[in-house]
Amino acid sequence: MALGKDYATQECSIARALEVVGERWTLLVIRDALYGVRRYNDFLVHLGIPRAVLANRLQALTAEGILEKRRYQESPPRDEYVLTDRGVALWPALRALGIWGREQLGGEPMRTFWHADCGTELSPYGACATCGTLVAVRDIDMRPGPGLDPDPADHVSRALLGPRRLLQPIETEQQGPAPRRPA
């Protein structure tokens, strides 16, 4: 029996979620957006994804309200992709999947995540042991872990080498500063 193309007969919230984020590459696009990648070419370079696939994923994620397409340049017209609250809400699932992958499939942590307010490393579930709170994504600092390549080939990976706050737009040598989100 051939597998169906969707989960229409499944009465399950996991199946409904997979309809939106279950395609190959989709969670990696969302991961990169959490890390501050916003521009098409930066996604393309960092992920090594085929152009047509990336265009399709960005369009689908925008249609689902996970990403918002914002114009950052008029001539020539250029857009960036910013996570919405719905997209940011995927952080716990991505964090858990990353931890599962490291624990079950091996490897050193590529990145570690810390509470920006007090400098405490987060628990696997995103809590701060010092403050006793579940830390909001906007209050998480990402730092390079021991498994991260210290001399990556692409400009996006180099921009992600240093400590940085999640959701803050990256700046690379390939572009000028990204527009800042109002506080």
Coordinates of C-alpha atoms in Angstrom, one line a residue:
M1 CA 0.0 0.0 0.0
A2 CA 1.4 3.4 -1.0
L3 CA 1.8 6.1 1.5
G4 CA -0.6 9.0 1.1
K5 CA 0.6 12.5 0.4
D6 CA -1.0 14.0 3.5
Y7 CA -2.4 13.2 6.9
A8 CA -6.1 14.0 6.1
T9 CA -7.4 10.8 7.7
Q10 CA -5.4 11.3 10.9
E11 CA -7.2 12.7 13.9
C12 CA -4.1 13.9 15.7
S13 CA -2.5 17.3 16.5
I14 CA 0.9 15.9 15.5
A15 CA -0.4 15.0 12.0
R16 CA -1.9 18.5 11.6
A17 CA 1.4 20.1 12.6
L18 CA 3.3 17.9 10.1
E19 CA 1.0 19.2 7.4
V20 CA 2.5 22.6 8.0
V21 CA 6.1 21.9 9.1
G22 CA 6.7 18.3 8.1
E23 CA 8.4 18.8 4.7
R24 CA 12.1 18.3 4.4
W25 CA 14.0 21.6 4.9
T26 CA 11.1 23.4 6.6
L27 CA 12.3 23.1 10.2
L28 CA 15.8 24.1 9.2
V29 CA 14.4 27.3 7.6
I30 CA 12.5 28.0 10.8
R31 CA 15.7 27.2 12.9
D32 CA 17.7 29.7 10.8
A33 CA 14.9 32.3 11.2
L34 CA 15.2 31.8 15.0
Y35 CA 18.9 32.4 14.7
G36 CA 18.4 35.7 12.8
V37 CA 18.6 34.7 9.2
R38 CA 16.0 36.7 7.2
R39 CA 17.1 37.1 3.7
Y40 CA 16.6 34.7 0.8
N41 CA 20.3 34.5 -0.2
D42 CA 21.3 34.0 3.4
F43 CA 18.9 31.0 3.8
L44 CA 20.2 29.7 0.4
V45 CA 23.9 29.9 1.4
H46 CA 23.5 28.6 4.9
L47 CA 21.2 25.7 4.2
G48 CA 22.6 24.6 0.8
I49 CA 19.0 24.2 -0.3
P50 CA 17.9 24.2 -4.0
R51 CA 16.5 27.6 -5.0
A52 CA 13.1 26.2 -6.0
V53 CA 12.7 24.3 -2.8
L54 CA 13.6 27.4 -0.7
A55 CA 11.2 29.6 -2.6
N56 CA 8.4 27.0 -2.1
R57 CA 9.2 26.6 1.7
L58 CA 9.3 30.4 2.2
Q59 CA 6.0 30.8 0.3
A60 CA 4.3 28.0 2.3
L61 CA 5.6 29.3 5.7
T62 CA 4.4 32.8 4.8
A63 CA 0.9 31.4 3.7
E64 CA 0.7 29.5 7.0
G65 CA 1.5 32.6 9.1
I66 CA 4.8 31.3 10.4
L67 CA 6.9 33.8 8.5
E68 CA 6.0 37.4 7.5
K69 CA 7.4 38.8 4.3
R70 CA 8.7 42.3 4.8
R71 CA 10.1 44.7 2.2
Y72 CA 13.5 46.1 3.2
Q73 CA 14.5 47.6 -0.1
E74 CA 12.4 49.2 -2.9
S75 CA 14.8 49.5 -5.8
P76 CA 15.3 46.7 -6.7
P77 CA 12.6 45.3 -4.6
R78 CA 13.9 42.9 -1.9
D79 CA 12.1 41.2 0.9
E80 CA 13.1 39.5 4.1
Y81 CA 11.3 36.8 6.1
V82 CA 10.6 37.4 9.8
L83 CA 9.1 34.9 12.2
T84 CA 5.7 35.7 13.5
D85 CA 4.5 34.7 17.0
R86 CA 3.2 31.5 15.5
G87 CA 6.7 30.7 14.1
V88 CA 8.4 31.7 17.4
A89 CA 6.1 29.2 19.2
L90 CA 7.9 26.4 17.3
W91 CA 11.1 27.1 19.4
P92 CA 10.4 24.4 22.1
A93 CA 9.8 21.7 19.4
L94 CA 13.0 22.7 17.6
R95 CA 15.0 22.8 20.9
A96 CA 13.7 19.4 21.9
L97 CA 14.4 17.9 18.5
G98 CA 18.0 19.2 18.6
I99 CA 18.5 17.8 22.1
W100 CA 17.1 14.4 21.0
G101 CA 19.3 14.4 17.9
R102 CA 22.4 15.0 20.0
E103 CA 21.5 12.5 22.7
Q104 CA 20.3 9.7 20.5
L105 CA 22.5 10.2 17.4
G106 CA 25.6 11.6 19.1
G107 CA 27.8 14.6 18.7
E108 CA 28.9 17.6 20.6
P109 CA 26.5 20.6 21.0
M110 CA 26.8 23.0 18.1
R111 CA 25.2 25.8 20.1
T112 CA 24.2 26.4 23.7
F113 CA 21.4 28.5 24.9
W114 CA 21.5 30.9 27.9
H115 CA 19.2 33.2 29.8
A116 CA 20.3 36.6 28.7
D117 CA 19.1 38.3 32.0
C118 CA 21.2 36.3 34.4
G119 CA 23.7 34.3 32.2
T120 CA 22.4 30.8 33.3
E121 CA 22.5 28.0 30.7
L122 CA 18.9 26.8 30.0
S123 CA 17.6 23.4 30.9
P124 CA 16.6 21.1 28.1
Y125 CA 13.1 22.4 28.4
G126 CA 14.1 26.1 28.3
A127 CA 13.9 26.9 32.0
C128 CA 16.4 29.0 33.9
A129 CA 17.5 27.3 37.1
T130 CA 18.6 30.6 38.7
C131 CA 15.4 32.5 38.0
G132 CA 13.1 29.6 38.1
T133 CA 11.3 30.7 35.0
L134 CA 10.6 29.4 31.5
V135 CA 12.6 31.9 29.4
A136 CA 11.0 33.7 26.4
V137 CA 12.7 33.2 23.1
R138 CA 13.5 36.9 22.9
D139 CA 15.5 36.6 26.2
I140 CA 17.7 33.7 25.0
D141 CA 21.4 34.1 24.1
M142 CA 22.9 31.6 21.7
R143 CA 26.6 30.8 22.1
P144 CA 28.9 28.5 20.1
G145 CA 29.2 25.0 21.4
P146 CA 32.2 22.7 21.2
G147 CA 30.8 20.9 18.1
L148 CA 30.6 24.1 16.0
D149 CA 33.1 24.5 13.2
P150 CA 35.3 27.5 14.2
D151 CA 36.2 28.3 10.6
P152 CA 33.1 27.8 8.4
A153 CA 33.1 28.5 4.7
D154 CA 30.0 30.5 4.3
H155 CA 29.3 34.1 5.4
V156 CA 26.1 33.2 7.3
S157 CA 27.8 30.5 9.4
R158 CA 30.6 33.0 10.2
A159 CA 28.0 35.6 11.3
L160 CA 26.5 33.0 13.6
L161 CA 29.9 32.1 15.3
G162 CA 29.7 34.6 18.1
P163 CA 27.3 34.9 21.0
R164 CA 24.0 36.5 19.9
R165 CA 20.4 36.9 20.9
L166 CA 17.8 34.7 19.2
L167 CA 15.6 36.5 16.6
Q168 CA 18.1 39.4 16.2
P169 CA 18.8 39.8 12.5
I170 CA 22.3 38.7 11.4
E171 CA 24.7 41.0 9.7
T172 CA 27.1 39.5 7.2
E173 CA 29.9 40.9 5.1
Q174 CA 27.6 40.2 2.1
Q175 CA 25.1 42.8 3.2
G176 CA 24.7 46.0 5.2
P177 CA 23.0 46.1 8.5
A178 CA 19.5 44.5 8.5
P179 CA 16.7 46.8 9.6
R180 CA 16.0 46.6 13.3
R181 CA 12.6 45.5 14.7
P182 CA 11.0 48.3 16.8
A183 CA 11.3 47.6 20.5

